[in-house]
Short mmCIF file of C-alpha atoms in Angstrom, two decimals:
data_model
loop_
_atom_site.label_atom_id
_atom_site.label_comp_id
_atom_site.label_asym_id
_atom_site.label_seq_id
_atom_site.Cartn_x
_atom_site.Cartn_y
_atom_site.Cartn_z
CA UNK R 1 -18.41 0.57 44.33
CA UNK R 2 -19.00 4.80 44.48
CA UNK R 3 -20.83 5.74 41.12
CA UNK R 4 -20.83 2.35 39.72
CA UNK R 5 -23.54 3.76 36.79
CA UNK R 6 -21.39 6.94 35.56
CA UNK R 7 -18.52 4.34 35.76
CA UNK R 8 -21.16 2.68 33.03
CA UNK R 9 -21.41 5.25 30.96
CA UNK R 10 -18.17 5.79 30.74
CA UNK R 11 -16.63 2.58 29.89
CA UNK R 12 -19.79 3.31 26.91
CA UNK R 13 -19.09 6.82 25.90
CA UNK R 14 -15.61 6.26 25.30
CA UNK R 15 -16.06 3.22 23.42
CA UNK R 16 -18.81 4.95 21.23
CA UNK R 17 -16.31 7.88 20.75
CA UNK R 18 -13.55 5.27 19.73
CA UNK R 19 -15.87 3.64 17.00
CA UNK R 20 -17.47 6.42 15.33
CA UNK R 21 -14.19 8.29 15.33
CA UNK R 22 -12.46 5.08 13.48
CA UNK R 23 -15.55 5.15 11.29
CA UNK R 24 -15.17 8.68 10.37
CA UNK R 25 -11.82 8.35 9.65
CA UNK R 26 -11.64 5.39 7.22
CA UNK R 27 -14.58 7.60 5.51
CA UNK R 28 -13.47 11.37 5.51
CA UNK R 29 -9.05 10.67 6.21
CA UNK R 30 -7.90 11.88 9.63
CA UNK R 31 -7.66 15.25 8.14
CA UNK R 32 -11.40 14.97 6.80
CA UNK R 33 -12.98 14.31 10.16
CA UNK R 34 -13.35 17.18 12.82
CA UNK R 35 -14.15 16.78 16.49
CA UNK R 36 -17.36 18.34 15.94
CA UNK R 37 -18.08 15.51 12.97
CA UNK R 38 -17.40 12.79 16.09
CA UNK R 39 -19.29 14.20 18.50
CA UNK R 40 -21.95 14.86 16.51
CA UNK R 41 -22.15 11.11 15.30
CA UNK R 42 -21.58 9.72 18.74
CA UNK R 43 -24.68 12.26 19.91
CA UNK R 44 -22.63 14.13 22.49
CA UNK R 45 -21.81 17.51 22.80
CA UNK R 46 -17.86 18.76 21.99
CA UNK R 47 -16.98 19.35 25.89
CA UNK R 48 -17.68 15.90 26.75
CA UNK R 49 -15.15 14.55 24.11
CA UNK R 50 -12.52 16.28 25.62
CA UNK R 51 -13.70 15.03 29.03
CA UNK R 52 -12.74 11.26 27.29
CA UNK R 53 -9.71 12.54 24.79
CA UNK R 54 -7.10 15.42 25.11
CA UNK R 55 -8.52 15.35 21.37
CA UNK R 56 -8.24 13.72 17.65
CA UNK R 57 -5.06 12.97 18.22
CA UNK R 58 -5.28 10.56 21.27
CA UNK R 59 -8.24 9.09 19.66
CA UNK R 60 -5.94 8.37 16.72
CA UNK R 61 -3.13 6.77 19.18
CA UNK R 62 -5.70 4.77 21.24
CA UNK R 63 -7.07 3.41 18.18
CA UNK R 64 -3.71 2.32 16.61
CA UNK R 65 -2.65 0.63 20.28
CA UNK R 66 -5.49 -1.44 19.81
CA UNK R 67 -5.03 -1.91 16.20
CA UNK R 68 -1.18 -3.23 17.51
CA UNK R 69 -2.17 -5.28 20.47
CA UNK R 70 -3.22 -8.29 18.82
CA UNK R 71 0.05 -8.51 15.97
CA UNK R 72 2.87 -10.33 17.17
CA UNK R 73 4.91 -9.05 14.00
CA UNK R 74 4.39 -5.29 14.18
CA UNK R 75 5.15 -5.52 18.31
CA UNK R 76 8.37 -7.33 17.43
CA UNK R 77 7.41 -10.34 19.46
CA UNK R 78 7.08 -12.98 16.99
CA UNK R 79 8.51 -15.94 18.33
CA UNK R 80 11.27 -17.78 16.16
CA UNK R 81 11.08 -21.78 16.19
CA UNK R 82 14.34 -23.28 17.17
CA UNK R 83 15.29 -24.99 13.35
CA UNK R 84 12.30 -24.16 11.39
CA UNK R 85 12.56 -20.68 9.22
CA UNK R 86 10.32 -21.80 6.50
CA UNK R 87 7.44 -22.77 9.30
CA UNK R 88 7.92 -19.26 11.09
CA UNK R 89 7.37 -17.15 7.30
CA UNK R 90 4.65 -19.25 7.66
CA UNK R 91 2.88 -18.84 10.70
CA UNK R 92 4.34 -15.33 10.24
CA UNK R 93 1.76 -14.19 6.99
CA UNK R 94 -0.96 -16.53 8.27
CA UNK R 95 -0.90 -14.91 11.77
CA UNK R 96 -0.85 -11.29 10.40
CA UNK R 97 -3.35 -11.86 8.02
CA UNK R 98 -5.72 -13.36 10.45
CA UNK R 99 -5.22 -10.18 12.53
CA UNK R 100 -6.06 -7.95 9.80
CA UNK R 101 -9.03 -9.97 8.30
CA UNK R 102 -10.39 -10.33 11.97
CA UNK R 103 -9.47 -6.36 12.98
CA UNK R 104 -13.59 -4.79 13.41
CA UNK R 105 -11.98 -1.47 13.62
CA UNK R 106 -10.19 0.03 10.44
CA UNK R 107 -7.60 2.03 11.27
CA UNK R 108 -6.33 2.00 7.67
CA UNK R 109 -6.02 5.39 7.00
CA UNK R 110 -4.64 6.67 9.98
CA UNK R 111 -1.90 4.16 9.06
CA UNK R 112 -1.08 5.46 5.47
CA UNK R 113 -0.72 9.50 5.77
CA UNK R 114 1.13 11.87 4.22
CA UNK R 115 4.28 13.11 6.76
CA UNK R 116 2.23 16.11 8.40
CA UNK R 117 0.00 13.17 9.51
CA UNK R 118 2.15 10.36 10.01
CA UNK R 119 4.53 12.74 12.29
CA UNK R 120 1.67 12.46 14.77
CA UNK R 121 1.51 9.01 14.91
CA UNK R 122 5.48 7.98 14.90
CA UNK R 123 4.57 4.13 16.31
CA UNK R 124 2.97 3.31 13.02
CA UNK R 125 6.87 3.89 11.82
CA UNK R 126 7.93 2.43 15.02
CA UNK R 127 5.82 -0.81 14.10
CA UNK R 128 6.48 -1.10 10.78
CA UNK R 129 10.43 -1.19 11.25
CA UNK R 130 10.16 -3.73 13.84
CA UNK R 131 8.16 -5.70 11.01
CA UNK R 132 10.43 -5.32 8.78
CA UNK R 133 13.33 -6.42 11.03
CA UNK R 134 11.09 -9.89 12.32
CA UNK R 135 10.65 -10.47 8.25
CA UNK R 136 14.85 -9.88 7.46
CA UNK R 137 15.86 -12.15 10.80
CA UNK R 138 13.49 -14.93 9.59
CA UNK R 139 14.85 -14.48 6.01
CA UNK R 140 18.44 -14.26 7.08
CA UNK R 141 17.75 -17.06 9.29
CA UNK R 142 16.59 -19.68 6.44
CA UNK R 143 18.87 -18.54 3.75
CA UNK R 144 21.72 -19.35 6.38
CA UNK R 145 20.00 -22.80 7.01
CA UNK R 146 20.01 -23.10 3.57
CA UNK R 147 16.55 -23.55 3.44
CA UNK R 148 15.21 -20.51 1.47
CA UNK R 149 16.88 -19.49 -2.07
CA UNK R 150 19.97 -17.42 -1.60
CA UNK R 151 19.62 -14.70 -4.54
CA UNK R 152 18.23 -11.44 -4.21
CA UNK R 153 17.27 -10.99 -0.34
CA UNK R 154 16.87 -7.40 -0.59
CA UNK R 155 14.15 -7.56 -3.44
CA UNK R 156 12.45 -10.46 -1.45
CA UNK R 157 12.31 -8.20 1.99
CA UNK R 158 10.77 -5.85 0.03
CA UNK R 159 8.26 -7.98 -1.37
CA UNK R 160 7.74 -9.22 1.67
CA UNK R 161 7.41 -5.70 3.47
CA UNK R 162 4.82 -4.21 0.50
CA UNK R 163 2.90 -7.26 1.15
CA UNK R 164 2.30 -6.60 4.83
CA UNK R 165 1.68 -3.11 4.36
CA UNK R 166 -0.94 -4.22 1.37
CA UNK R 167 -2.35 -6.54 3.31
CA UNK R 168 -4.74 -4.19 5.18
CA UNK R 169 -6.31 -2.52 2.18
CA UNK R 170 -7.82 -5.62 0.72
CA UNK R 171 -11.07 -5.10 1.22
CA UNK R 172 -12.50 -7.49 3.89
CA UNK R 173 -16.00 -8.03 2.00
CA UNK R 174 -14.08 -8.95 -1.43
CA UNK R 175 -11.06 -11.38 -0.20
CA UNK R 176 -11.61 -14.61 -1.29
CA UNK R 177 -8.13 -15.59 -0.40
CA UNK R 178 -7.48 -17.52 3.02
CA UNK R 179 -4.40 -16.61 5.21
CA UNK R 180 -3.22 -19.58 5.15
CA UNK R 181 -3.66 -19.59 0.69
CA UNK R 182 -1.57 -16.00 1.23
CA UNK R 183 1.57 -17.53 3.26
CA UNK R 184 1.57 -20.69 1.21
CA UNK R 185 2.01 -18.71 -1.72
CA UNK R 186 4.35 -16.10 -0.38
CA UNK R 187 6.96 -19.16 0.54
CA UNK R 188 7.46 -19.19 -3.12
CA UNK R 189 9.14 -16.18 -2.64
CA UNK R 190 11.85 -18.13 -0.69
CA UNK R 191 11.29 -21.76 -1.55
CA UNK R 192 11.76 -23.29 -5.14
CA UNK R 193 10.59 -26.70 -4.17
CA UNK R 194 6.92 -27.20 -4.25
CA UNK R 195 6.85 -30.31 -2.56
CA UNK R 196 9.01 -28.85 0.14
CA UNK R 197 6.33 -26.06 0.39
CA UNK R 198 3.68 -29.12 1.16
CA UNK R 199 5.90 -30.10 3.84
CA UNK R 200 5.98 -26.54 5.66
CA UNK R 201 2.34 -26.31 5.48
CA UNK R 202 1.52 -29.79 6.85
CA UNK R 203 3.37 -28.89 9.27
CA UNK R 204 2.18 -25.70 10.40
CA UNK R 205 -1.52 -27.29 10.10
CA UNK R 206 0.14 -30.12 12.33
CA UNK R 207 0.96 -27.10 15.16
CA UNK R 208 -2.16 -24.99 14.61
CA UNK W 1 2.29 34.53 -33.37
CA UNK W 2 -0.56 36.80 -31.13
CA UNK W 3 0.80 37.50 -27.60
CA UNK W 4 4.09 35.21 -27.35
CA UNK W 5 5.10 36.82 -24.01
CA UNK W 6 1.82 35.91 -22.40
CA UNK W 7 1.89 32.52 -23.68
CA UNK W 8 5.40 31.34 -22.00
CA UNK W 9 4.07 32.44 -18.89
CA UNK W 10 0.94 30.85 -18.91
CA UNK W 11 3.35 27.87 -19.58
CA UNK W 12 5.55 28.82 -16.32
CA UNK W 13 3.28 29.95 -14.15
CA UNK W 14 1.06 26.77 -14.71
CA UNK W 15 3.89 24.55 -14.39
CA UNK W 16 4.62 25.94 -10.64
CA UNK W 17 1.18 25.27 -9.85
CA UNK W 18 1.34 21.89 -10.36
CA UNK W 19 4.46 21.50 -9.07
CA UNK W 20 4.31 22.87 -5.97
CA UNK W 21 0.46 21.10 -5.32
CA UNK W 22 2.21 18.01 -6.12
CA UNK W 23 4.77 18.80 -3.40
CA UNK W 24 2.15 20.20 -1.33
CA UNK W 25 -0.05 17.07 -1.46
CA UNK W 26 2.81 14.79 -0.94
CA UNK W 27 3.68 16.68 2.28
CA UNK W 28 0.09 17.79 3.70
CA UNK W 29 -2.13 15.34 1.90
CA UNK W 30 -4.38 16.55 -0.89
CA UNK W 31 -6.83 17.38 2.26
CA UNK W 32 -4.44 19.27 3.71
CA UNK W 33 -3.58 21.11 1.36
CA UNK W 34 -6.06 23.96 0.83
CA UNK W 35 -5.85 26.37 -2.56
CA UNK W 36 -4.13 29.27 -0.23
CA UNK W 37 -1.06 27.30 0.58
CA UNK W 38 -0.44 26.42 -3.38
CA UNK W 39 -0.77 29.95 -4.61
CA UNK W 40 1.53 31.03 -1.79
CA UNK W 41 4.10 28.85 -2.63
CA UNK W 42 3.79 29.64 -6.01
CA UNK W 43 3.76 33.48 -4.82
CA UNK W 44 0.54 34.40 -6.95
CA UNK W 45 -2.28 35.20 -5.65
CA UNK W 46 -5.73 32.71 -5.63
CA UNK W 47 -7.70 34.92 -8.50
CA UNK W 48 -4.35 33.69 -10.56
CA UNK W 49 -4.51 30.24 -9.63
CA UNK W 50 -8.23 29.93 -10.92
CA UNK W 51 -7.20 31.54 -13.99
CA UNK W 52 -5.97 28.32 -14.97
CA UNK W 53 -7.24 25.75 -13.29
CA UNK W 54 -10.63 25.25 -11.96
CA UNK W 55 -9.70 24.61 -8.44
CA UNK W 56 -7.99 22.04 -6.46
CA UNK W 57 -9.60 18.88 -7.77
CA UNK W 58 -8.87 20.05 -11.36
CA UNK W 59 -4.85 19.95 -10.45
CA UNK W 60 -5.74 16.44 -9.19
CA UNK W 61 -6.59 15.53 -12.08
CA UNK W 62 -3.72 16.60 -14.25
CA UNK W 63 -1.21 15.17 -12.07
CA UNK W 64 -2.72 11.68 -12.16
CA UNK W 65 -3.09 12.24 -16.09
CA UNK W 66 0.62 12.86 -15.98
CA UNK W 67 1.23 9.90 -13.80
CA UNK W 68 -0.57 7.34 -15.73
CA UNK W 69 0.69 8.70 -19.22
CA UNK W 70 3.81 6.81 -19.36
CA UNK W 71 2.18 3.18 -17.95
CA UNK W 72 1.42 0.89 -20.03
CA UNK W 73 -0.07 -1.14 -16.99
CA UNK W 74 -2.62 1.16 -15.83
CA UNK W 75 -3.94 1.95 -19.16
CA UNK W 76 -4.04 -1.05 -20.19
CA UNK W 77 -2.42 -0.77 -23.06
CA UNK W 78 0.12 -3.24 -22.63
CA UNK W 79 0.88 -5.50 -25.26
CA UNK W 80 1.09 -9.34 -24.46
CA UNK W 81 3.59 -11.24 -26.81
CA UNK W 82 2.83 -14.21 -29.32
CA UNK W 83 3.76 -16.82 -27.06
CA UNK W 84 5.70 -15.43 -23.84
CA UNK W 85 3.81 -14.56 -21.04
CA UNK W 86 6.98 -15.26 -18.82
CA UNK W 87 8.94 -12.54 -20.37
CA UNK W 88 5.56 -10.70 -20.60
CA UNK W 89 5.12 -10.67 -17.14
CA UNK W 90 8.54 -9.96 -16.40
CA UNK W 91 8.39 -7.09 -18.52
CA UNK W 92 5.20 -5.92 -17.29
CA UNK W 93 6.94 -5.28 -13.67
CA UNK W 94 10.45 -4.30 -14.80
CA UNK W 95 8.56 -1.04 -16.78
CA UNK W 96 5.84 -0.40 -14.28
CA UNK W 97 8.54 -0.53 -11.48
CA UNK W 98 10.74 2.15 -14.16
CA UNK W 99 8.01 4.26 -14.32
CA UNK W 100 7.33 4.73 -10.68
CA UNK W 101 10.93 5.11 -9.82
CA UNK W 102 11.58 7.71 -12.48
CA UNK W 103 8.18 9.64 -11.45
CA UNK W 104 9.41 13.40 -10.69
CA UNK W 105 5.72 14.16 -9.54
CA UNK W 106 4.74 12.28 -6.20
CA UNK W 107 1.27 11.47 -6.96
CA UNK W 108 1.27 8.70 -4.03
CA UNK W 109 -0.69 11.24 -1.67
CA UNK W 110 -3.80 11.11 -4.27
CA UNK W 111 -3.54 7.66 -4.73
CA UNK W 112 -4.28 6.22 -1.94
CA UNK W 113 -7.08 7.84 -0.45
CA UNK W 114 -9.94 7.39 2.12
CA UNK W 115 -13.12 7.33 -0.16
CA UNK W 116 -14.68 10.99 0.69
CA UNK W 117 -11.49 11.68 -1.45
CA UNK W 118 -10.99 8.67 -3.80
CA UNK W 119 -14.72 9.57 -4.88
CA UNK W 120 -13.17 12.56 -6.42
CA UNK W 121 -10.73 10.66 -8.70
CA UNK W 122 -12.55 7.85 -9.73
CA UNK W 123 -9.53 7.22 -12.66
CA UNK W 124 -7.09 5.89 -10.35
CA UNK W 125 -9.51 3.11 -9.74
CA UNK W 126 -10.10 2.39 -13.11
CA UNK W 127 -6.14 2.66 -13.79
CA UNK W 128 -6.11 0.29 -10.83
CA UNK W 129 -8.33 -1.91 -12.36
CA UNK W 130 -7.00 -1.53 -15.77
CA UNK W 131 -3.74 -3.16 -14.32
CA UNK W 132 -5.29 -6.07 -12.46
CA UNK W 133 -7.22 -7.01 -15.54
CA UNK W 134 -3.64 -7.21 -17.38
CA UNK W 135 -2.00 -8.72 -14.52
CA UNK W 136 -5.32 -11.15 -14.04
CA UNK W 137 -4.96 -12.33 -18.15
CA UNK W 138 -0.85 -12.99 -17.97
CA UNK W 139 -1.44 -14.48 -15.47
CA UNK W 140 -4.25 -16.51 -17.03
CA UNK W 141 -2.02 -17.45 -20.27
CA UNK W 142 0.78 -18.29 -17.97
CA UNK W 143 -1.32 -20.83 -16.58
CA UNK W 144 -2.71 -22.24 -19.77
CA UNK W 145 0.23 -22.66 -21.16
CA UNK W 146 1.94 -24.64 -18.82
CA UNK W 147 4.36 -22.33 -18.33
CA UNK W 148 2.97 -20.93 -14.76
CA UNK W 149 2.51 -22.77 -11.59
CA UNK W 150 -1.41 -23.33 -11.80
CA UNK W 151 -2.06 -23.48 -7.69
CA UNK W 152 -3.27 -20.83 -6.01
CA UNK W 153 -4.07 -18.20 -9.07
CA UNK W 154 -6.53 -15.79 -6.73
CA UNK W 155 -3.79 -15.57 -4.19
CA UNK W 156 -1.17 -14.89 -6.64
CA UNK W 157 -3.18 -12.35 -8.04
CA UNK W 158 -3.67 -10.51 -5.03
CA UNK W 159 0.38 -10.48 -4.56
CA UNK W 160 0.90 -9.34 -8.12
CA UNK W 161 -2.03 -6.14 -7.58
CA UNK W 162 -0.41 -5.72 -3.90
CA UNK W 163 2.79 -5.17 -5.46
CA UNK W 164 2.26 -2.70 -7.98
CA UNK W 165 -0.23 -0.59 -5.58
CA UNK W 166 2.79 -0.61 -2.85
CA UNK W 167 6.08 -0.34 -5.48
CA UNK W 168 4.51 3.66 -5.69
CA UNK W 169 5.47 4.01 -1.34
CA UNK W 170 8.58 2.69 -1.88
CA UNK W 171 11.28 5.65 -0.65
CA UNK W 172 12.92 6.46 -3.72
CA UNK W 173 15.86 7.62 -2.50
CA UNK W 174 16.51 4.63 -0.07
CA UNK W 175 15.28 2.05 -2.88
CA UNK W 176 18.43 -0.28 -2.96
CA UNK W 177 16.72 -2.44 -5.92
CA UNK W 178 16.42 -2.62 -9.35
CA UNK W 179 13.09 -2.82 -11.50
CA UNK W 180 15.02 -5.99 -13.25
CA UNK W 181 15.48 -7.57 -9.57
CA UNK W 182 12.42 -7.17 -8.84
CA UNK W 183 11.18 -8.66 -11.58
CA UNK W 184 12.80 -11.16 -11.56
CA UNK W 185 12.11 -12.28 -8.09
CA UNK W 186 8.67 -11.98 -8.97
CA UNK W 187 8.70 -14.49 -11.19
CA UNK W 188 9.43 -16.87 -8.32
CA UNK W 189 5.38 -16.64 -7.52
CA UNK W 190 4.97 -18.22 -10.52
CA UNK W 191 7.89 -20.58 -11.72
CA UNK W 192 9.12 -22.64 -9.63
CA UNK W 193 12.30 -23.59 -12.11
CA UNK W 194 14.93 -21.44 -11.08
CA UNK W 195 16.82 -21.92 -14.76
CA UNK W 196 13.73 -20.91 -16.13
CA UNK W 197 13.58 -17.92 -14.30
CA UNK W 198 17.27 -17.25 -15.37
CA UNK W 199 16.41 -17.94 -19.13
CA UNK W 200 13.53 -15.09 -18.92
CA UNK W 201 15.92 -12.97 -17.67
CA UNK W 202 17.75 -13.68 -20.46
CA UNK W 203 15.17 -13.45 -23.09
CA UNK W 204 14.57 -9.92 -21.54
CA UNK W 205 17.70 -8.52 -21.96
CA UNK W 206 18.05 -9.86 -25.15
CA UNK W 207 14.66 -7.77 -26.63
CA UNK W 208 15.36 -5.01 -24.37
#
């Protein structure tokens, strides 16, 4: 219980540093926004940043850990159904597109950055590789059930991939698309029969 | 015939400099890249550089000139058939997706930009929308015709402008997919008749 009011401040500093900074990136780039720009829009003075953050750079990795936390696909921890591929590319979309319409802090363009920016951030590649490996084991596993339309995998992971990677720069005041429109749609992709498309999504609304 | 010497280097010289901000961009980000690296790896010095171009922003906007020259997309210049808008659409993706994978000047690193930078370029978002208008009205005659699933034309949409914003990231040297697969697979968003989709294929090698 020692200092319980700095402890306070704190906890509200930080998190004031953490929004503005997000703020100031999605506005200016990474590159556009300097320390001084943060601290000057949080109301603090430069010293007491780095009391918070080693600097810009751990604001940018705290940020993008809590930009991950939430996404079951980019963390490589979507869970497969036993028998059901076509359910799981659904649930799959639907849940990352919830995440992304729901995420209050924009961490868009620290995710997109030209490679002297993106070096600093390697688990944006990190995460988007184990993405791309949870969307080719679902697609492998329903072409294999015979489920999902054997030609052209390759093009379709890559559809799939630019999709997720799209996803978070449509902007959140103009989509007038529902996730669960989005992952309907995508299973065209995969699935030529549109009554078999009903089925999957009765049945995901069935497990919701 | 007045000064022929000094006009092929005008030629070279401004050639580098586009060049090497194109490859400067693409590596440091257009933010990153300040007017001192460019004329160094040019090896001129910065008086030269202004000499022909204004500054930095005025290279910007060369290199997207150059970029959108060749697309028929972004311009909107494309020309919709009599009575096709399957092979249209088709067609529409296979050249867009030739364009961008021939592209010897990465423009990505302009493209995509947070807005204290986009502001600066406000053509890309009219090539942007230029393209989702086209997309939006094959989409439209698709539909009317009966040719084009009609459910869901908002999300499809989305997928179609999603595609051809993220076909420009795609590595082009690990790119294991052709513009025809791609457009082909495509298709899939919209007919669900896989024959169809094999007789538009068809149809598009035929007038190719």
């Amino acid at each position: 219980m020692a200092r319980p009011r700095n402890a306070d401040t704190t906890g509200d500093t930080r998190e004031r540093i953490l929004r503005e900074s997000a703020r100031l990136f999605s506005e200016l780039g990474y590159q556009g926004a300097s320390t001084r720009a943060i601290t000057e829009a949080v109301g603090i003075k430069q010293p007491s940043l780095f009391h918070y953050f080693a600097g810009k750079e751990a604001i940018g990795h705290e940020l993008i850990a809590a930009r991950l936390a939430p996404t079951t696909l980019l963390t490589g921890q979507f869970e497969h159904s036993e028998d059901d591929p076509a359910l799981d590319l659904y649930r799959l979309f639907r849940n990352e597109m919830i995440v992304e319409f729901n995420e209050t802090i924009d961490t868009r363009w620290l995710f997109r950055q030209p490679p002297a920016v993106a070096e600093l951030f390697p688990e944006w590649g990190e995460a988007v590789e184990a993405g791309r490996s949870t969307m080719e084991a679902v697609l492998e596993r329903g072409i294999r059930a015979g489920v999902f339309l054997p030609g052209h995998p390759k093009a379709v992971l890559e559809l799939f991939d630019a999709i997720a990677n799209e996803a978070m720069f449509w902007p959140r005041d103009l989509h007038s698309v529902q996730p669960d429109t989005f992952a309907e749609v995508l299973l065209r992709l995969v699935i030529a029969d549109q009554p078999a498309i009903a089925e999957v999504v009765k049945r995901a609304q069935a497990t919701a």
